[in-house]
Coordinates of C-alpha atoms and ligand atoms in Angstrom, one line a residue:
M30 CA 55.1 35.2 14.8
R31 CA 53.6 36.2 11.5
I32 CA 53.7 33.1 9.2
F33 CA 52.7 32.8 5.6
F34 CA 52.0 29.4 4.1
V35 CA 52.4 29.0 0.3
A36 CA 50.8 25.9 -1.0
A37 CA 49.5 24.3 -4.2
E38 CA 46.6 22.6 -2.3
A39 CA 45.0 22.8 1.1
V40 CA 41.8 21.3 2.6
P41 CA 39.0 22.1 2.5
F42 CA 39.6 24.0 -0.8
A43 CA 41.6 21.7 -3.1
K44 CA 43.1 18.3 -2.4
T45 CA 44.8 15.5 -4.3
G46 CA 46.6 13.9 -1.3
G47 CA 48.1 14.3 2.2
L48 CA 49.8 17.6 1.2
A49 CA 46.4 19.3 1.3
D50 CA 45.6 17.8 4.7
V51 CA 48.9 19.3 6.1
C52 CA 48.6 22.7 4.5
G53 CA 45.0 23.1 5.6
T54 CA 45.4 21.8 9.2
L55 CA 48.8 22.9 10.4
P56 CA 48.1 26.6 9.9
L57 CA 45.0 26.3 12.1
E58 CA 47.0 24.6 14.8
L59 CA 49.6 27.3 14.6
E60 CA 46.8 29.9 14.9
R61 CA 45.5 28.1 18.0
L62 CA 49.1 28.4 19.5
G63 CA 48.7 32.2 19.1
H64 CA 50.5 32.9 15.8
E65 CA 49.2 35.0 13.0
V66 CA 49.0 32.7 10.0
S67 CA 47.8 33.2 6.4
I68 CA 47.8 30.9 3.4
I69 CA 48.3 31.8 -0.3
M70 CA 47.2 29.3 -2.9
P71 CA 45.9 29.3 -6.5
G72 CA 42.2 30.1 -7.0
Y73 CA 41.4 26.9 -8.8
R74 CA 38.0 26.2 -10.3
C75 CA 37.2 23.8 -7.4
V76 CA 37.4 26.7 -4.9
G77 CA 34.1 27.9 -6.5
N78 CA 32.5 30.8 -4.6
Q79 CA 34.0 30.0 -1.2
A80 CA 36.0 33.2 -1.3
K81 CA 35.2 36.9 -1.6
P82 CA 37.0 39.5 -3.7
F83 CA 40.0 41.0 -2.0
N84 CA 41.8 43.1 -4.6
D85 CA 42.3 42.9 -8.4
R86 CA 44.4 39.7 -8.1
F87 CA 43.2 37.9 -5.0
K88 CA 40.0 36.5 -3.4
V89 CA 40.0 35.8 0.3
A90 CA 38.3 33.4 2.7
T91 CA 38.5 33.2 6.5
V92 CA 38.9 29.9 8.3
G93 CA 39.6 29.1 12.0
K94 CA 39.5 32.2 14.2
D95 CA 40.8 34.7 11.7
L96 CA 43.1 32.8 9.4
K97 CA 43.0 34.3 5.9
V98 CA 43.3 32.2 2.8
Y99 CA 44.3 34.2 -0.3
F100 CA 43.4 32.7 -3.6
L101 CA 45.5 34.0 -6.5
Q102 CA 43.2 34.7 -9.5
H103 CA 44.3 33.9 -13.0
A104 CA 41.6 32.2 -15.1
K105 CA 44.0 31.0 -17.8
F106 CA 46.2 29.3 -15.3
Y107 CA 43.8 28.0 -12.6
D108 CA 40.3 27.7 -14.0
R109 CA 40.8 24.1 -15.0
P110 CA 39.2 20.8 -14.0
Q111 CA 42.3 19.5 -12.2
I112 CA 45.2 20.9 -10.1
Y113 CA 48.3 19.6 -11.8
G114 CA 47.2 17.9 -15.0
D115 CA 44.8 15.7 -16.8
A116 CA 44.7 12.3 -18.5
Q117 CA 47.3 13.4 -20.9
G118 CA 49.7 14.1 -18.0
D119 CA 51.0 17.2 -16.3
Y120 CA 49.7 20.6 -17.7
P121 CA 52.5 21.8 -20.0
D122 CA 52.5 25.3 -18.5
N123 CA 53.0 24.1 -14.8
L124 CA 56.2 26.1 -14.5
E125 CA 54.4 29.3 -15.4
R126 CA 51.4 28.5 -13.3
F127 CA 53.4 27.9 -10.1
A128 CA 56.2 30.4 -10.7
Y129 CA 53.4 33.0 -10.9
L130 CA 52.1 31.9 -7.5
C131 CA 55.6 32.2 -6.0
R132 CA 56.1 35.7 -7.5
E133 CA 52.7 36.9 -6.4
T134 CA 53.4 35.7 -2.8
F135 CA 55.8 38.7 -2.5
T136 CA 53.5 41.2 -4.0
L137 CA 50.7 40.1 -1.7
I138 CA 52.8 40.3 1.4
K139 CA 53.9 43.8 0.4
D140 CA 50.3 44.8 -0.3
L141 CA 49.3 43.6 3.1
G142 CA 51.8 46.1 4.5
K143 CA 53.3 44.1 7.4
P144 CA 56.6 42.1 7.0
V145 CA 56.3 38.4 7.8
D146 CA 58.7 36.3 9.9
I147 CA 58.4 33.0 8.1
I148 CA 57.3 32.0 4.6
H149 CA 56.6 28.3 4.8
C150 CA 56.8 26.6 1.4
H151 CA 55.6 23.1 0.5
D152 CA 57.0 20.9 -2.3
W153 CA 58.2 22.0 -5.7
P154 CA 55.3 24.2 -6.8
T155 CA 56.4 26.7 -4.1
A156 CA 60.1 26.1 -4.2
L157 CA 60.9 29.3 -6.1
V158 CA 59.9 31.4 -3.1
P159 CA 63.2 30.8 -1.2
V160 CA 65.1 31.4 -4.4
L161 CA 63.2 34.7 -5.2
L162 CA 63.7 35.9 -1.6
K163 CA 67.5 35.7 -1.8
D164 CA 67.7 36.6 -5.5
Q165 CA 65.2 39.4 -6.0
Y166 CA 64.5 40.7 -2.5
A167 CA 67.9 40.4 -0.8
K168 CA 68.3 44.2 -0.6
D169 CA 64.6 45.0 0.1
P170 CA 64.3 46.2 3.8
F171 CA 60.7 45.0 3.8
F172 CA 61.9 41.4 3.6
M173 CA 65.1 41.8 5.6
K174 CA 63.9 39.7 8.5
T175 CA 61.8 37.2 6.5
R176 CA 63.0 33.6 6.7
T177 CA 61.9 30.6 4.6
V178 CA 61.2 26.9 5.4
M179 CA 61.0 24.4 2.6
T180 CA 59.0 21.3 3.5
I181 CA 59.5 18.1 1.4
H182 CA 56.2 16.2 1.3
N183 CA 57.4 13.8 -1.4
L184 CA 60.9 14.0 -2.8
A185 CA 59.9 12.1 -6.0
Y186 CA 58.2 15.2 -7.3
Q187 CA 60.8 17.9 -8.0
G188 CA 59.4 20.2 -10.7
V189 CA 61.9 19.5 -13.5
F190 CA 61.7 21.6 -16.7
P191 CA 63.9 22.3 -19.8
K192 CA 66.7 24.8 -19.3
E193 CA 65.2 27.0 -22.1
D194 CA 62.3 27.7 -19.7
M195 CA 64.6 29.6 -17.3
P196 CA 63.1 33.1 -18.2
K197 CA 59.7 31.8 -17.1
T198 CA 61.0 31.3 -13.5
G199 CA 61.5 35.0 -12.9
V200 CA 64.8 34.5 -11.2
S201 CA 68.3 35.6 -12.5
E202 CA 69.4 33.5 -15.5
D203 CA 72.8 33.0 -13.9
L204 CA 71.1 30.8 -11.2
F205 CA 71.0 28.1 -13.8
N206 CA 74.2 26.5 -12.4
P207 CA 74.8 23.3 -10.5
K208 CA 75.0 25.2 -7.2
A209 CA 71.5 26.5 -7.6
L210 CA 68.7 25.4 -10.0
E211 CA 70.6 23.3 -12.5
F212 CA 70.2 19.5 -12.3
Y213 CA 71.8 17.5 -15.2
E214 CA 71.2 20.3 -17.7
K215 CA 67.6 20.9 -16.6
I216 CA 65.9 23.3 -14.2
N217 CA 65.0 21.6 -10.9
L218 CA 62.8 23.8 -8.8
L219 CA 62.9 21.7 -5.6
K220 CA 66.7 21.7 -5.7
G221 CA 66.7 25.5 -5.8
G222 CA 64.2 25.6 -2.9
L223 CA 66.4 23.2 -0.8
I224 CA 69.5 25.2 -1.4
F225 CA 68.1 28.7 -0.8
A226 CA 65.7 27.9 2.1
D227 CA 66.8 28.8 5.6
E228 CA 65.5 25.4 6.9
I229 CA 64.5 22.2 5.3
T230 CA 61.9 20.0 6.9
T231 CA 60.3 16.7 5.9
V232 CA 57.3 14.9 7.2
S233 CA 58.7 12.2 9.3
P234 CA 62.0 11.5 11.1
Q235 CA 62.6 8.2 9.3
Y236 CA 62.0 9.8 5.8
A237 CA 64.5 12.5 6.8
K238 CA 67.1 9.7 7.2
E239 CA 66.0 7.9 4.0
I240 CA 66.2 10.8 1.7
Q241 CA 69.9 11.2 2.5
T242 CA 70.6 7.8 0.9
K243 CA 71.2 7.1 -2.8
E244 CA 68.4 4.6 -2.7
W245 CA 65.7 7.1 -1.6
G246 CA 67.2 10.4 -2.4
C247 CA 65.6 10.6 -6.0
G248 CA 68.9 12.0 -7.3
L249 CA 68.9 14.9 -4.8
D250 CA 70.5 12.8 -1.9
G251 CA 73.8 14.6 -2.5
V252 CA 72.1 18.1 -2.1
I253 CA 70.3 16.8 1.0
R254 CA 73.4 15.4 2.6
E255 CA 75.3 18.6 1.9
N256 CA 72.5 20.5 3.7
K257 CA 71.7 18.0 6.4
T258 CA 72.5 20.4 9.3
R259 CA 69.5 22.3 8.1
L260 CA 67.2 19.3 7.7
L261 CA 64.6 18.3 10.3
G262 CA 62.0 15.5 10.2
I263 CA 58.7 16.5 11.9
L264 CA 56.0 13.9 11.8
N265 CA 52.6 15.0 10.5
G266 CA 49.7 14.9 12.8
L267 CA 46.2 13.8 12.1
D268 CA 43.1 16.0 12.5
Y269 CA 41.4 14.0 15.2
A270 CA 38.3 16.3 15.0
L271 CA 37.8 15.4 11.4
W272 CA 38.8 11.7 11.7
D273 CA 36.8 10.5 14.6
P274 CA 34.5 7.5 14.3
E275 CA 32.5 8.8 17.3
N276 CA 31.6 12.1 15.6
D277 CA 32.1 11.4 11.9
P278 CA 29.1 13.0 10.0
L279 CA 29.8 10.5 7.1
L280 CA 29.2 7.5 9.4
A281 CA 26.0 6.0 10.7
P282 CA 26.1 4.4 13.1
R283 CA 29.1 6.0 14.8
Y284 CA 31.3 4.1 17.3
S285 CA 34.2 4.5 19.8
S286 CA 36.7 2.1 21.2
K287 CA 34.1 1.1 23.8
D288 CA 31.7 -0.3 21.2
W289 CA 34.0 -0.9 18.2
L290 CA 32.1 -4.1 17.3
I291 CA 29.7 -1.6 15.5
K292 CA 32.3 -1.7 12.8
R293 CA 30.6 -4.9 11.7
I294 CA 27.7 -2.9 10.4
H295 CA 30.0 -0.9 8.2
K296 CA 31.7 -4.1 7.1
E297 CA 28.4 -5.5 5.9
K298 CA 27.8 -2.1 4.1
I299 CA 31.1 -2.2 2.2
Q300 CA 30.7 -5.9 1.3
N301 CA 27.3 -4.9 -0.2
I302 CA 28.7 -1.8 -1.9
Y303 CA 31.6 -3.8 -3.5
G304 CA 29.3 -6.7 -4.4
L305 CA 31.1 -9.2 -2.2
P306 CA 29.5 -12.0 -0.3
V307 CA 28.5 -10.8 3.2
F308 CA 30.5 -12.9 5.7
S309 CA 31.4 -11.5 9.1
D310 CA 34.0 -14.2 9.7
I311 CA 36.2 -13.4 6.7
P312 CA 38.6 -10.5 7.2
V313 CA 38.2 -7.5 4.9
F314 CA 41.4 -5.7 3.9
G315 CA 40.8 -2.1 2.7
L316 CA 43.1 0.2 0.6
V317 CA 42.5 3.9 0.1
A318 CA 45.2 5.5 -2.0
R319 CA 46.4 7.6 -4.9
L320 CA 47.1 4.9 -7.4
C321 CA 50.8 5.3 -8.2
Y322 CA 54.1 3.4 -8.0
Q323 CA 54.8 4.7 -4.4
K324 CA 51.8 2.8 -3.0
G325 CA 53.2 -0.7 -3.6
L326 CA 50.6 -1.9 -6.1
D327 CA 53.2 -3.8 -8.1
L328 CA 54.0 -5.9 -5.0
L329 CA 50.3 -6.4 -4.4
E330 CA 50.0 -7.7 -8.0
S331 CA 52.8 -10.2 -7.3
A332 CA 51.1 -11.3 -4.1
F333 CA 48.0 -12.0 -6.1
Q334 CA 50.1 -14.2 -8.4
E335 CA 51.6 -16.0 -5.4
G336 CA 48.6 -17.0 -3.5
L337 CA 47.0 -13.9 -1.8
M338 CA 43.6 -15.0 -3.1
Q339 CA 44.0 -18.5 -1.9
R340 CA 43.5 -17.2 1.6
P341 CA 39.9 -16.7 2.9
I342 CA 40.1 -12.9 2.8
Q343 CA 38.3 -10.1 0.9
L344 CA 39.9 -6.9 -0.5
V345 CA 38.3 -3.5 -1.2
F346 CA 40.1 -0.8 -3.1
I347 CA 39.2 2.9 -3.5
G348 CA 41.6 5.0 -5.5
V349 CA 42.3 7.1 -8.5
G350 CA 45.5 7.7 -10.3
E351 CA 47.7 6.3 -13.0
D352 CA 45.9 4.5 -15.7
K353 CA 48.2 1.4 -15.4
Y354 CA 47.2 0.9 -11.8
Q355 CA 43.5 1.7 -12.3
K356 CA 43.5 -1.0 -15.0
L357 CA 45.4 -3.4 -12.7
L358 CA 42.9 -3.2 -9.9
V359 CA 39.9 -3.5 -12.2
K360 CA 41.5 -6.6 -13.7
L361 CA 42.1 -8.1 -10.2
A362 CA 38.5 -7.4 -9.2
R363 CA 37.1 -9.0 -12.4
K364 CA 39.3 -12.1 -11.9
Y365 CA 38.2 -12.5 -8.2
P366 CA 34.7 -11.2 -8.0
Q367 CA 33.9 -13.1 -4.8
Q368 CA 36.9 -11.7 -3.0
C369 CA 37.9 -8.4 -4.4
G370 CA 36.1 -5.2 -5.2
V371 CA 37.3 -1.9 -6.7
V372 CA 36.0 1.7 -7.0
I373 CA 38.0 4.0 -9.2
R374 CA 37.2 7.5 -8.1
Y375 CA 37.9 10.1 -5.4
D376 CA 35.1 9.7 -2.9
E377 CA 35.3 11.0 0.7
D378 CA 32.1 9.3 1.8
L379 CA 33.1 5.9 0.5
A380 CA 36.7 6.3 1.9
H381 CA 35.2 6.9 5.4
T382 CA 33.1 3.8 5.1
V383 CA 36.1 1.8 3.9
Y384 CA 38.2 3.0 6.9
A385 CA 35.3 2.1 9.3
G386 CA 34.2 -1.2 7.7
S387 CA 37.5 -2.9 7.0
D388 CA 39.2 -5.1 9.5
F389 CA 42.7 -4.4 8.2
F390 CA 44.3 -1.7 6.0
L391 CA 46.8 -2.6 3.4
M392 CA 49.7 -0.2 2.9
P393 CA 52.7 -1.9 1.2
S394 CA 54.2 1.4 0.1
V395 CA 57.6 1.3 -1.7
Y396 CA 58.3 4.5 0.2
E397 CA 56.1 6.7 2.3
P398 CA 57.2 10.2 3.5
C399 CA 54.7 10.2 6.3
G400 CA 51.3 8.7 5.3
L401 CA 48.1 9.7 6.8
T402 CA 46.0 6.7 5.8
Q403 CA 47.6 4.4 8.3
M404 CA 46.9 7.0 11.1
I405 CA 43.3 7.3 9.9
S406 CA 42.8 3.6 9.8
L407 CA 44.2 3.2 13.3
R408 CA 41.8 5.8 14.5
Y409 CA 38.9 3.8 13.0
G410 CA 40.1 0.5 14.7
T411 CA 41.2 -0.8 11.3
I412 CA 44.6 -2.5 11.7
P413 CA 47.3 -1.4 9.3
I414 CA 49.6 -3.8 7.5
V415 CA 52.5 -1.8 6.4
S416 CA 56.0 -1.9 4.9
G417 CA 58.5 -0.6 7.4
V418 CA 59.5 2.6 5.6
G419 CA 59.3 6.4 6.2
G420 CA 56.4 7.6 8.3
L421 CA 55.0 4.0 8.5
A422 CA 58.1 3.0 10.5
D423 CA 57.5 6.0 12.8
T424 CA 53.8 5.2 13.4
V425 CA 53.2 1.5 13.2
T426 CA 54.8 -1.0 15.5
D427 CA 54.4 -4.8 15.2
F428 CA 51.8 -6.3 17.4
S429 CA 52.9 -8.9 19.8
S430 CA 50.3 -11.2 21.3
N431 CA 52.5 -11.8 24.3
T432 CA 53.2 -8.3 25.4
K433 CA 50.0 -6.9 23.8
R434 CA 52.3 -4.1 22.5
G435 CA 52.1 -2.8 18.9
N436 CA 49.3 -1.4 16.8
G437 CA 49.7 -3.1 13.5
F438 CA 51.6 -5.5 11.4
V439 CA 54.9 -4.5 9.8
M440 CA 56.2 -6.6 6.8
N441 CA 59.5 -8.2 7.8
S442 CA 60.9 -7.6 4.3
Y443 CA 59.8 -5.7 1.2
S444 CA 58.8 -8.9 -0.7
V445 CA 55.8 -11.0 -1.5
T446 CA 56.9 -13.4 1.3
G447 CA 57.1 -10.4 3.7
M448 CA 53.6 -9.3 2.7
L449 CA 52.0 -12.7 2.8
E450 CA 53.6 -13.4 6.2
A451 CA 52.1 -10.2 7.6
V452 CA 48.7 -10.9 6.1
D453 CA 48.8 -14.4 7.7
R454 CA 49.7 -13.0 11.1
A455 CA 46.8 -10.5 10.8
C456 CA 44.4 -13.3 9.9
G457 CA 45.7 -15.4 12.8
V458 CA 44.8 -12.5 15.2
F459 CA 41.5 -11.9 13.5
H460 CA 40.3 -15.3 14.5
Q461 CA 41.3 -14.8 18.2
P462 CA 38.6 -12.4 19.5
Q463 CA 40.4 -11.4 22.7
R464 CA 43.7 -10.7 20.9
L465 CA 41.9 -8.8 18.2
H466 CA 40.1 -6.7 20.8
D467 CA 43.4 -5.8 22.5
L468 CA 44.9 -4.8 19.2
V469 CA 41.9 -2.7 18.1
I470 CA 41.9 -0.9 21.4
H471 CA 45.5 -0.2 21.2
A472 CA 45.2 1.0 17.6
M473 CA 42.3 3.3 18.4
D474 CA 44.3 4.8 21.3
S475 CA 47.3 5.8 19.0
R476 CA 47.6 9.6 18.7
W477 CA 49.7 11.9 16.6
T478 CA 48.2 15.3 17.2
W479 CA 48.8 18.4 15.2
K480 CA 49.5 20.2 18.4
T481 CA 52.7 18.2 18.9
S482 CA 53.8 18.8 15.2
A483 CA 52.9 22.5 15.4
N484 CA 55.0 23.0 18.5
A485 CA 57.9 21.3 16.7
Y486 CA 57.4 23.7 13.7
V487 CA 57.3 26.7 16.1
D488 CA 60.7 25.6 17.6
C489 CA 62.0 25.3 14.1
Y490 CA 60.8 28.8 13.1
K491 CA 62.2 30.3 16.3
G492 CA 65.5 28.5 15.6
I493 CA 66.0 30.2 12.3
I494 CA 64.7 33.6 13.3
N495 CA 67.2 33.6 16.2
G496 CA 69.9 32.5 13.8
Ligands
LIG6 P1 49.5 10.7 -0.3 O1 49.7 12.1 0.2 O2 50.8 10.1 -0.7 O3 48.4 10.7 -1.3 P2 48.5 10.2 2.4 O4 48.3 8.9 3.1 O5 49.5 11.1 3.1 O6 49.0 9.8 0.9 O7 47.1 10.9 2.3 C1 46.1 10.5 1.4 C2 44.9 11.3 1.7 O8 44.0 11.3 0.6 C3 44.0 10.7 2.9 O9 43.3 11.7 3.5 C4 43.1 9.7 2.1 O10 41.9 9.4 2.8 C5 42.8 10.5 0.9 N1 42.5 9.8 -0.3 C6 43.3 9.1 -1.2 N2 42.6 8.6 -2.2 C7 41.3 8.8 -2.0 C8 40.1 8.5 -2.7 N3 40.1 7.8 -3.8 N4 38.9 8.9 -2.2 C9 38.9 9.7 -1.0 N5 40.0 10.0 -0.3 C10 41.2 9.6 -0.8

C-alpha cells in the first residue's frame, strides 16, 4: 500500500507530546511491514537543516529505509519558536497555518505523480484533509481510490474557530452546517474530519469506549456515537529500541531486568539533581508530563493537602505547560524542599534519568487517551501508579502479591483516598524486597510493540480499501 501521514508533529523533528512519538514511529513500522510510507508536516524552525530542498514549497529528509518526510515551507507560518503557540496562548493564525498544510498535502501528492491508497490524518490540525478530499477532489480521477483515516490522539483539542473564518479553510462555505463543520455556531475542524473520514481510530480500546459517553466525549460524543461503526481503538506501541535501559545512550550505567538494582545509582543521581536528601530506603515517585488539566495535577494538589507529604516518600517532577500548573509544582517543591523537587522545562536527558531513577511513576490522569509515559516507566522498571482510565486501563493491571500478577497500582477511585491508598500499597511493596523484585521483573517484561499496532492499522487500511 502507498500511505501518506499528515501530521503537525513527528519525532525526531518536532515534538510536544505523544502524538509526535506515534507519527514518527508508526510510519517506520509500516515501512518495515513492506508498505510505501511518506510523511508531510510543517517545516518548523526546530527542523533546522535536517532536510534538503525538494521543490519550491517543500524540503525533504529520508528516515528508515527510504521513508520520505516532506516539510512544507512557509516562513511566515512555521518559522516560529513553538509549534502551536506561545506564553500568550495559541497562535491566532493556527487555522491558516494548518489549513495550508492540509491543502498542500493534495498538491504534493499530485506533484509526486502516484496516487496514494491511504491518507492517515492525526488530530485537528490535519482534519481538513478528509473534508477537502470529499469536497474538492471528489471528481478528480487521481484521488478516486484514495481513502482517509482520522486518528484522535486527544479529543479535548478540536480546532474550534469563529464562523467568520470559514473562507480560510479552503472548503465550500455551505459545509458550515451542523452535519459537517458547524458546532454551536463555530467551525470545528475535528468534527469535520470525523464526519468525512472513511475510518476513525483512536489510540486505545478503552478510550474508544469512553469518547462515546457524555462525560468524556468533549461535546463530540454524539458525532462519535453516530459514527461508531467506523470507530476503532488501536493501542499505541512503544519504541523499544529507543526506550531501553540496556541500550539507552542517555543512561550510564545501563541496566536490564537481570541487574535492575543498578537503578539505585540513578536514584541517587536524581536525588542530587533535585536537591533532595540521598536515602535509598525512601521511595522516589517520578512524574514526567505536559503540565495541563488532563494529567491530574489538581488531584495531586489535593493529595498534598490531605497528607501525601506526611508519608516517608520523595517526589520528583519534570514538566512544562500551563502557567497555573508550573506555579503549583514550584510552590509544592518550595513548601517541601526535603521531599519534593521540580524542574520546569522540556529535557530528554533528565526525563530518561527520572524514568530510570524513580521507584514509582505517578500518573493520576483525569483522562488518558493512551499514554506513553506509563509504558516507558514500566520498561525502566519504575512501577506506575495510575488512574484506571483510557490507555492506562489497557496497559496497567493491579499488582497482587498473592498471584504475583499485575504490573502496577491502579487507583480504586478517582479521589484523594484512591490515590493515597494506591501510594500506600506501593510503599508497602517497596519495603518487601522479594515482592518488589517480582513486580519490577513483571513490569520490565510488559510489551506493547509497534509491530502489533502497525498490523492492526494495516488491517484497518485494507478494510476501507476493500470497502
Ligand atoms: P501526552 O501525549 O498527553 O503529552 P504521553 O504520555 O502520550 O502524553 O507522551 C508524553 C511524551 O512526552 C513522552 O515521550 C514523555 O517522555 C515526553 N515528555 C513529556 N514532558 C516532557 C519533558 N518535560 N521533558 C522531556 N520529555 C517529556
